[in-house]
Amino acid sequence: MTTRQFGQPVQRREDPRLLTGGGRYLDDLGHTAYEAAFVRSPHAHARIVDIDTDDAIDVDGVIAIYTHEDLPGIIGEPLPLLIPHPALTQARTGYALAKDEVNHVGEAVVMVVATNRYVAEDAVERIRVSYERLPAVVGIEAARDGSQTVHDEYDDNVSAHLLQEVGDVEAALAAAPHTLTLDLEIERSACQPLEGKGVLAQWNSDDESLRIYSSTQTSTGVRAAVAAKLGLPLAKVECIAPDVGGGFGVKIMHPWPEEVLVPWAARNLDHDVKWTEDRREHFISSSHERGQLQQVTVGFDDEGRLLALDVKFWHDNGAYTPYGIIVPIITATQLLGPYKPGTYRVEFWSLFTNTVLVTPYRGAGRPQGCFAMERTMDAIARYLEIDRAEVRARNFILPEEMPYDHGLMFQDGRPLKYDSGDFPASLAKLKELVGWDDFADYRAAAEAEGRKVGLGIGCYVEGTGVGPYEGGHIHVETDGRVNVATGLTTQGQGHQTALAQIVADELGVPFENVHVTTGDTRRMAYAVGTFASRAAVMSGNAVALAARVVKAKALRIAADALEVSPDDLEIENGVISVKGAPGNSIDIGTVAVMSNPLRYAFDEAAKKATQFAGTFDPDKPPVGDDEEPGLEGQDFYSPTQATFANGMHAAIVETDPQTAEITILRYCVIHDCGNMINPLIVEGQIHGGVAQGVGGALYERMVYDDSGQLLNASFMDFLMPYASEVPHVEADHLETPSPLNPLGIKGAGEAGTIPVSAVIASAIEDAEGFPITAMPISPSELWTLRRAHA
Amino acid sequence: MKPGPFRYLAPTTLEEAVRALGEHPDAKVLAGGQSLIPVLSMRLARPTHLVDLAGIAGLGEVEVSDEWVRVGALVTHARLLADEDGYAALPLLRQALRNVAHPAIRNRGTTVGSIAHADAAGEMPSILAITDGVVEAFGPQGRREIPASEFFAGALETTLAHDEVIEAVRFGRFPGGTTTAFLESARRKGDYAMAGVAVALTVDESGQITSARASFVSVTDVPGVLDLTGALAGRIPTDVDWSVIDDAVQDHIEPEADIHVSAEYRAHLAGELARRAFAQAAATHPGGNS
């Protein structure tokens, strides 16, 4: 019996190649391409008065210089609003190159194409843009105040205002025995993948076709967007995501200005053109996230049970809203976590500021929501002097209450309805893992040494695997090689391993024979993209369904050949045999030969499929009425709703009594993503997620000054944690399968990130004895808080 | 983030290097490049020429004498960190170098380069100061020696002439009976410190303090030496309550705020680190606890 691959900690097959420098990232491609660089706005808010390119055009090696005036027709129109929403009443998107006005530092104003990037940057330096500066709106308070506006055509800075209510919150608050109000704040951060964005466009003037390579999370999205902007038939555009060095959300936003401009310039110039984003460009022109002010009013009973939860928050969406209001919608809905709120009212204002736009970053609004909810849980526990884990347990949705419908609309426009999860079991595992009930002793021992420690906890639920769909295409070659294609993209998740595990099992072929291609529109033209912890759920199930299609076909053909019923056959290790008679068999490669009748023999395998080769029924056509040639097939997976993963984290943190330095001593995770395809990959996702969460909790922020300059636009001053700052993560799993999909899986990609700020705030608060209401927190800030609370 | 055009010069002698610098007023000296190259890439500096010292023989040695540890201009932090003779002669070198950035940077960055760069957030300038080190400069007129106390002129400023290069620096060895410590606190391991301190504590044969000195990282414009001997002479190190140095430390430092820390916190941190460093140095004396 072949070992089932699903559930095995199979080593990632892509790692040897990636770790030994074999990766082919965007900048590794297109060595003969012209290269682009951009003049970007030095001001947060200004009118463009004049652009003088005279000195630049003479720089040796400059090929072309473009401003907004040069962009014809639709290319010069605003970039698309990707996700409209009825509440987004004052939407604005930017232009590929700024038209008349700039709204954040870093906005592209002029594009230079040159023989290489050095020359392009030399030319950029010589371009003089005259600006008339306008007042900049920086920070949520300034945006909310609204005395200055980002966009002239609107009277305030509110792009969207949305209120959802379940039950009568006013009445429940009035009747509640206890109420508390918390004012909370979460800073900005950003994805910061190690590889920034990048585009290579190759125009073929002979057949008027375009090939785009983009460091993107959605090649189908970029393809469609560029075809629309350039007025090209979809059939003449292909888009490929090569190896992509991380995404974390910033690359699901599309099309970026450069994704439109570089292909357009390539066609214009009839020459390959490439742009590779540098780190400073990434900081000032690629999306940020987080950034909210929140106010929570909660009513609860003597046992700490929620009666009413009333949440208002103000979300900084930056200068433009191309990705709609997905982030605040997720905050508003996922804030509830594993709890029943009694009654719930959530109201948010999404606000324009003269800063880089805000689109989803791993966690996508959930870390903010989790922070609000979990700070509230701790506040209730503190107020009632009840154990913090116990307060949470008293408010859990119970397993027998699944599926649980919150009565709200989720980010996919569908009901917020939890499908699975066992929160009491997860909490019990977490308490055991971290030693929750023994922490008093742990603290006493530390105090005896003059040390200060605290224990923190945070719980979350994550809607994963949102639709609309993904597909899988599987093609078996005559030598038994199995080619699997799915259209969503890979940024290091291990899809080549995980999806191959699924197909190997479903089809009954050796894992080694299965080869997975992602993010290539030549191989699978129908796809959505990699985001929202959806790849395993969506493409995992899609390739499983496709494998079942191909398996059925293989059995049909083999049954004919072996003169048995398909029901009597099984496939194992690539060999189809009659159950109970293993000698009576045919290998899947031979079935592939038989599936494709040939006129011409070009190799030994093909010879077996030619018209004079062997036995065939002269009364039947070579390809049957309902058949197609080739052992291949495809299928799509499209769920009715998201599937909800969950997790609970706990941390023990030490704060230095004198220096206020903060050290995470232990970090424990209980994670439930349903059936795990590959526990090794799931744990890797958790480790990476926690690392980014630690960044958000203790290190990372976007330091804008009042004029809208980003003061820390480099890895020297934007403190992404090093390995030395990331704690060892102790992870354990609970597997409550999702009933919603054939494989019973739920997403895992964002899980590690979501609760970390809440957990660390909880632990610091426990160590220090005063409330922590704003994250991230630095030693300097903690020391200042200590003095305020002394 | 690509440098603007520059000419690359690769002299093979100090004389040639100095001549090139004299000919090109906007030339810059390149050794490990760990500060210069990022500055070039961000186009924050536009030198017309880079004068690379890598091809000049004789600059890669660490030499130990009774009085000095002499470090050539091309000695990397990593090379000096690993040098057993240097460590035995002057343990403070390794105590400090462990805190210089990360291995990848230490593998290319040179100790002399970081001193020439004179960043007050660099560790090695403060080590040159506390060891009463000497800079060996080579210029058109030949060699001259500049004591550390006369070398650092301000933030990122030195008294080295444009047409001089540093051939080597000499870190002074401490007298017998000296223990040292180096402590710093950075937001992330290997970052420029929020504050750091090097201390040297010398006792006589009876165990009484004869010298107590400190120099700081990131809290002064210029790495100077705080001499606390007057207040501590004659005391037994392990008996000292190190908070006695607080006022002197606070008077000595001039901490400023940046985007990571307030000036007040930085001052507090420098004071705390100074106490801890002296306590550590005291504890490692033969009469101490460890």
Short mmCIF file of N, CA and C in Angstrom, two decimals, chain A residues 64 251 469 549 613:
data_model
loop_
_atom_site.label_atom_id
_atom_site.label_comp_id
_atom_site.label_asym_id
_atom_site.label_seq_id
_atom_site.Cartn_x
_atom_site.Cartn_y
_atom_site.Cartn_z
N ALA A 64 13.23 56.90 -23.56
CA ALA A 64 11.95 57.60 -23.59
C ALA A 64 11.65 58.17 -22.22
N LYS A 251 0.97 42.36 -3.21
CA LYS A 251 0.99 42.01 -4.64
C LYS A 251 -0.34 41.44 -5.13
N TYR A 469 -13.64 31.23 -7.01
CA TYR A 469 -13.30 29.87 -7.45
C TYR A 469 -11.81 29.74 -7.69
N VAL A 549 -11.51 13.59 -11.93
CA VAL A 549 -11.95 13.55 -13.33
C VAL A 549 -10.99 12.70 -14.16
N ALA A 613 -1.26 0.02 -35.00
CA ALA A 613 -0.47 -0.53 -33.88
C ALA A 613 -1.08 -1.76 -33.26
#
